[in-house]
Coordinates of C-alpha atoms in Angstrom, one line a residue:
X1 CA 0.0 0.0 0.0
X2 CA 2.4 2.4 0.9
X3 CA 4.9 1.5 -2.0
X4 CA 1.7 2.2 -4.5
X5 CA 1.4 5.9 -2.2
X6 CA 4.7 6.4 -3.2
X7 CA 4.4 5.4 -6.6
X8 CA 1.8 7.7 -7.5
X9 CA 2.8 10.7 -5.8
X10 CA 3.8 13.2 -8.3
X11 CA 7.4 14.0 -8.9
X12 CA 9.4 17.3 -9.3
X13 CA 7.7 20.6 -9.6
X14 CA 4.5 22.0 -12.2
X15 CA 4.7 25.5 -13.9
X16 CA 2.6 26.7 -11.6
X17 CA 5.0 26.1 -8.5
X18 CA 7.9 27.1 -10.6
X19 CA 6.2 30.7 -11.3
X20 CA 5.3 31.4 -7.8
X21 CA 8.5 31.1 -6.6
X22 CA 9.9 33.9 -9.3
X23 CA 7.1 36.2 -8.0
X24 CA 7.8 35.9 -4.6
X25 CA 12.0 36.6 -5.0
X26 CA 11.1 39.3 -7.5
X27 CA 8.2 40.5 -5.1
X28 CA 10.6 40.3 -2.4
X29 CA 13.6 42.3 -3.6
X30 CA 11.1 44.7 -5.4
X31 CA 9.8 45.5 -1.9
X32 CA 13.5 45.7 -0.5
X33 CA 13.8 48.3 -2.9
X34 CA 11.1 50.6 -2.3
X35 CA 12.0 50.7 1.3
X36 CA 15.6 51.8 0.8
X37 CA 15.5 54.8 -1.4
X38 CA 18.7 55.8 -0.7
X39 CA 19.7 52.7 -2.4
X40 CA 18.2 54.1 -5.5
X41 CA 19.5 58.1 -5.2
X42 CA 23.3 56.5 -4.6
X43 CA 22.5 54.0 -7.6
X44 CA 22.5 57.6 -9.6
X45 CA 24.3 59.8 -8.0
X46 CA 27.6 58.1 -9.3
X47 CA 26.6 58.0 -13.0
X48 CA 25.3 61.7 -13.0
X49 CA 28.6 62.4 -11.1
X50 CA 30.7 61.1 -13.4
X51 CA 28.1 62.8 -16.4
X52 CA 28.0 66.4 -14.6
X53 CA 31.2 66.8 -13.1
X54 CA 34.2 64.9 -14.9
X55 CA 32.9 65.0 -18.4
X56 CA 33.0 69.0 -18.4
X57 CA 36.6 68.7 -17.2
X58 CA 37.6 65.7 -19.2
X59 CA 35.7 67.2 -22.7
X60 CA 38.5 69.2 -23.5
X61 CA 41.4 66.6 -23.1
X62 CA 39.5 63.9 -24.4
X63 CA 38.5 64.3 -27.9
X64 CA 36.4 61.2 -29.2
X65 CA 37.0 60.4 -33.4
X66 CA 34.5 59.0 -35.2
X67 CA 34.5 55.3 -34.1
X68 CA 31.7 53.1 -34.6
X69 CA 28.8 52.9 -33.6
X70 CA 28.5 56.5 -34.0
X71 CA 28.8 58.5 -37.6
X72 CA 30.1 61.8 -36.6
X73 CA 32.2 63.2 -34.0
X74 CA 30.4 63.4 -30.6
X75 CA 30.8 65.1 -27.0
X76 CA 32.2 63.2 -24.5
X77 CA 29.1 63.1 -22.7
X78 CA 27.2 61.0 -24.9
X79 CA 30.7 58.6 -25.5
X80 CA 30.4 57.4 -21.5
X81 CA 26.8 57.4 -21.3
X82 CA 26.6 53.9 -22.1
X83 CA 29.4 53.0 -19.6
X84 CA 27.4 54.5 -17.0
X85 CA 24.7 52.6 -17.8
X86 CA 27.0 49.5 -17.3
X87 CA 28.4 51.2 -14.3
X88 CA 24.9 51.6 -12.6
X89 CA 24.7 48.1 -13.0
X90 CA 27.9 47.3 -12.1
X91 CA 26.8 48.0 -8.9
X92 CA 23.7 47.1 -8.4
X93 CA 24.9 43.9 -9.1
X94 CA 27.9 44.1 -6.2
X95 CA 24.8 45.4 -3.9
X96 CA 22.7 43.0 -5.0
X97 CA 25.3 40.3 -3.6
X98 CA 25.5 42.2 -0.7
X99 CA 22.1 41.2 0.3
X100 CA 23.0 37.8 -0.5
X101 CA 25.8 37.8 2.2
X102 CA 23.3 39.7 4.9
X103 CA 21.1 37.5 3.9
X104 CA 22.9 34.5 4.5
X105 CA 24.2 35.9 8.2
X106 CA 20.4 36.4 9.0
X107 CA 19.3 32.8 8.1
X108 CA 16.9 34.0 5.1
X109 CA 19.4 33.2 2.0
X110 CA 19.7 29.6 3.8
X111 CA 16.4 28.8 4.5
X112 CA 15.9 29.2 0.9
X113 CA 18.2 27.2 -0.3
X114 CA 17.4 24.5 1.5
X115 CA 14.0 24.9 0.1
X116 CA 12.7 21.4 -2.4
X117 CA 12.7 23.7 -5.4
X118 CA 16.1 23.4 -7.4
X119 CA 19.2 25.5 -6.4
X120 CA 19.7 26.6 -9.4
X121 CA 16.6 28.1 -10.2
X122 CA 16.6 29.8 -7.2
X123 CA 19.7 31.4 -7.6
X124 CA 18.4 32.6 -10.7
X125 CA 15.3 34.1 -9.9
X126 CA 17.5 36.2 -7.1
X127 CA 19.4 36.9 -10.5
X128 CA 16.6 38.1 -12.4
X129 CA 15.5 39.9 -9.3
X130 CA 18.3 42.1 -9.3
X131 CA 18.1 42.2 -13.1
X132 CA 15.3 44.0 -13.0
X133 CA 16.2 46.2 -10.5
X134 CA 18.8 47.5 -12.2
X135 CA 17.2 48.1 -15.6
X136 CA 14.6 50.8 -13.3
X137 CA 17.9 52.3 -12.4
X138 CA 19.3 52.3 -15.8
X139 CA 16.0 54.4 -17.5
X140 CA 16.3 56.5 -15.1
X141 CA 19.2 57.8 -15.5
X142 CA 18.5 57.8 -19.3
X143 CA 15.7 60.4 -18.9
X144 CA 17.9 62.2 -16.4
X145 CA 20.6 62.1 -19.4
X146 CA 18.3 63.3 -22.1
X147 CA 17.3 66.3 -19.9
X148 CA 20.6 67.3 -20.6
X149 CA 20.6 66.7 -24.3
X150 CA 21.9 62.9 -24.7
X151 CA 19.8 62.2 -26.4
X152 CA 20.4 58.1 -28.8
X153 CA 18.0 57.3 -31.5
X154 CA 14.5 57.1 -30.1
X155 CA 14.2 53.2 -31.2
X156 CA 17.7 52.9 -28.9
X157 CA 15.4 53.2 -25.5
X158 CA 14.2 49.8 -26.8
X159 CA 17.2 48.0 -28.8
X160 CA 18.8 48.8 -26.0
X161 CA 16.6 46.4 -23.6
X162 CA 18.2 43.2 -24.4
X163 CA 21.5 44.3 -24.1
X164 CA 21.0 45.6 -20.6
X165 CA 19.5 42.4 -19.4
X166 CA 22.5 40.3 -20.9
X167 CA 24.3 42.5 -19.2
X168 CA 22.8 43.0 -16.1
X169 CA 22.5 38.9 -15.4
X170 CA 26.6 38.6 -16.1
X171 CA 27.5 41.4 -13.7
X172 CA 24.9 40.1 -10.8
X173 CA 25.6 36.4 -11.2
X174 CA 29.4 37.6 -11.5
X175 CA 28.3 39.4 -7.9
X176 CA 26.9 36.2 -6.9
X177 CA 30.3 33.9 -7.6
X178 CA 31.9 36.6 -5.3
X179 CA 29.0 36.3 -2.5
X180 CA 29.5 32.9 -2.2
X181 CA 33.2 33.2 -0.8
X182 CA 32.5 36.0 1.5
X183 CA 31.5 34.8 5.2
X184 CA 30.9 37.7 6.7
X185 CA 29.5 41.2 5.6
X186 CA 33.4 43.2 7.2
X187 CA 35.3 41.3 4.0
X188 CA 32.9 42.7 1.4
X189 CA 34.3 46.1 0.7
X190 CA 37.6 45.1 0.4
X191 CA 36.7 42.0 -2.3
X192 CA 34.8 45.4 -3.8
X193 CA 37.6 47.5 -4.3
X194 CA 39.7 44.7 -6.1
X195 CA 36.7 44.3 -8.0
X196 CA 34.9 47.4 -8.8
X197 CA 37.3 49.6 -10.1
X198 CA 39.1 47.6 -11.8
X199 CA 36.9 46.2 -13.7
X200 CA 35.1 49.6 -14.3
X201 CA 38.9 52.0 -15.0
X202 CA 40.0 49.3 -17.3
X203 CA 37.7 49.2 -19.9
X204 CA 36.1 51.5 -22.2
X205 CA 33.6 53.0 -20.0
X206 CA 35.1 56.2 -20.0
X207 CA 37.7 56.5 -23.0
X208 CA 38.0 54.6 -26.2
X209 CA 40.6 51.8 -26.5
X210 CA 42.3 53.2 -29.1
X211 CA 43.7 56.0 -27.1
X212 CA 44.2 53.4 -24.3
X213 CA 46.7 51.7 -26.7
X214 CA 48.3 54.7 -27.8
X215 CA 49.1 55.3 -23.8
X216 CA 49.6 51.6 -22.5
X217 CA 50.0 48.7 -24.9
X218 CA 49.8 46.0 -21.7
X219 CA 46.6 48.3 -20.6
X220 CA 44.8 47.7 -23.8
X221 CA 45.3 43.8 -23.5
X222 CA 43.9 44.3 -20.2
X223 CA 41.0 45.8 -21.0
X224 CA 40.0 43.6 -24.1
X225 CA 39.8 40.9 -21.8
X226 CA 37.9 42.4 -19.4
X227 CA 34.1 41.6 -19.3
X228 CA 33.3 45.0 -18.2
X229 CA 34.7 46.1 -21.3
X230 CA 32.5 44.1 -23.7
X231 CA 29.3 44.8 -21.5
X232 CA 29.5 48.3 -22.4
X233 CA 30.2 48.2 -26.1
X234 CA 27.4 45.7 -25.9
X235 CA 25.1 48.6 -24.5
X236 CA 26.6 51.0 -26.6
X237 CA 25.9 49.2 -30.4
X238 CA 22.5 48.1 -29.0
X239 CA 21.6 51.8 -28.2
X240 CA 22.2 53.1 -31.5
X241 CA 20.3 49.7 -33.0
X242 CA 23.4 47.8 -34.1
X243 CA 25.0 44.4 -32.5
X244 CA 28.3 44.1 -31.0
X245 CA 28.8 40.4 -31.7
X246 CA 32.1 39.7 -30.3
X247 CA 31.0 41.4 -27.1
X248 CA 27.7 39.4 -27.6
X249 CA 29.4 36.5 -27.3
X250 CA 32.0 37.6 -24.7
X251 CA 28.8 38.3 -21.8
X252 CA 27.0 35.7 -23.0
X253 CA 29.9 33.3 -22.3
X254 CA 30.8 35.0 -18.9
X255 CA 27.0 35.1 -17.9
X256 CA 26.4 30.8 -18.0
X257 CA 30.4 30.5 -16.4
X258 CA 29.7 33.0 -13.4
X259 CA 26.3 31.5 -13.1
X260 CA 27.5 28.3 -13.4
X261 CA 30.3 28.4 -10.8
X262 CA 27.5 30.4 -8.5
X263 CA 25.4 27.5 -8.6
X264 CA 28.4 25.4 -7.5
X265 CA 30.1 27.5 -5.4
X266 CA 26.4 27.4 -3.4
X267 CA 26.5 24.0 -3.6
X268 CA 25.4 22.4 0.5
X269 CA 28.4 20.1 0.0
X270 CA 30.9 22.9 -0.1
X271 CA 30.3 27.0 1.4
X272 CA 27.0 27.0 3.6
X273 CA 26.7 23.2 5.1
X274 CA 30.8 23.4 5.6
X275 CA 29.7 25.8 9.2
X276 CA 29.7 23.9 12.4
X277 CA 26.1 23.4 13.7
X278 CA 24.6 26.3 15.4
X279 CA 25.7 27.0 19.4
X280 CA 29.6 25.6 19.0
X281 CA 28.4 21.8 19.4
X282 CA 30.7 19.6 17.7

């Protein structure tokens, strides 16, 4: 009888299941969200930094040459808009594992991980979570930017959408590899400051690689290699309605590697079981 129970009980998960948990992450970091604002004015006030203060001073010294994808010469304003863009995400993607680590101190990241659904697929729904996050941040500071005359092909608000996704799950699941080493929330801004600005001063966020060759050979190798690099000319083709496929298939690449080794790296064999049970007992 109870072999026959067994039998006929239903095995893995239906859509159904499968959709609910996506709303509730989503739902959940949506609501984080609204109740830290701050989060969102700091989210901007980096990019519109960068866009207010250090273009006016770096216009002059920096000239940009007609490189694709734009057709005439251009300020340097509109040249580092996209790597804003990236940069905005670049971030929300480090402060998206942030949470992660908090969460993990606080019990919630490990009571859902320990949940029947499959680890992976809830690691990515707190991917696409912070996805989406980010892209609200992103528009913003686009209409902040055309207010002050950046203003890309009006079909680029939209071409530009899949590129910002892409790019958006590669910097939050790369986020999410680097969560996964940190045990406690004192190591994480020093992990951020060998990863953030490196990734974000060596590439072509805020000056073509052209002129990066002409200055540093070694540099220019550096930042070819760079992910960061290929995220933002993957932005900055897509907003102006063309493709960038080698940095296409550069994120693309990087996104299912970090994603992959975040899905190991959370893996109960290694990282999160590898703690001595609660209280000291041994």
């Amino acid at each position: 009888m109870t072999s026959a129970i067994i039998k006929d009980r239903p095995t893995g998960f239906s859509l159904a299941q499968y959709i609910t948990c996506l709303n509730g992450i989503v739902w959940r970091e949506a609501l984080r969200f609204l109740h830290q604002r701050e989060r969102f004015v700091s989210a901007l006030v980096r990019p519109l930094v960068w866009l207010f203060i250090f273009a006016a001073g770096f216009r002059q010294v920096l000239g940009i040459s007609i490189i694709p994808p734009y057709e005439t010469y251009i300020l340097y304003e509109v040249y580092i808009a996209p790597g804003l863009m990236a940069m905005i995400q670049l971030f929300n993607g480090m402060q998206s594992s942030l949470s992660m680590v908090y969460d993990r101190e606080m019990g919630n990241m490990r009571t859902l991980l320990v949940s029947p659904l499959p680890r992976w697929y809830l690691l990515f729904c707190k991917l696409l979570a912070g996805t989406a996050v980010s892209l609200l941040q992103v528009y913003a500071f686009l209409l902040i930017a055309w207010l002050w005359d950046i203003e890309p092909p009006p079909i680029g608000y939209l071409t530009v959408l899949p590129a910002l996704i892409l790019s958006g799950l590669m910097l939050g699941a790369l986020g999410m590899l680097i969560s996964s080493g940190i045990k406690q929330l004192e190591n994480f801004a020093g992990v951020m400051n060998f990863v953030i600005f490196p990734m974000f001063f060596a590439s072509s966020a805020l000056y073509p690689l052209w002129r990066v060759q002409e200055g540093s050979p070694m540099l220019y190798y550096v930042c070819q290699f760079n992910p960061f690099t290929h995220a933002v000319e993957l932005i900055r083709f897509a907003l102006y309605g063309q493709i960038n496929w080698i940095s296409l298939a550069v994120v693309g690449g990087c996104t299912a590697a970090f994603m992959i080794g975040a899905v190991l790296a959370y893996d109960p064999s290694r990282g999160l079981s590898r703690r001595g049970p609660a209280g000291g007992e041994t």
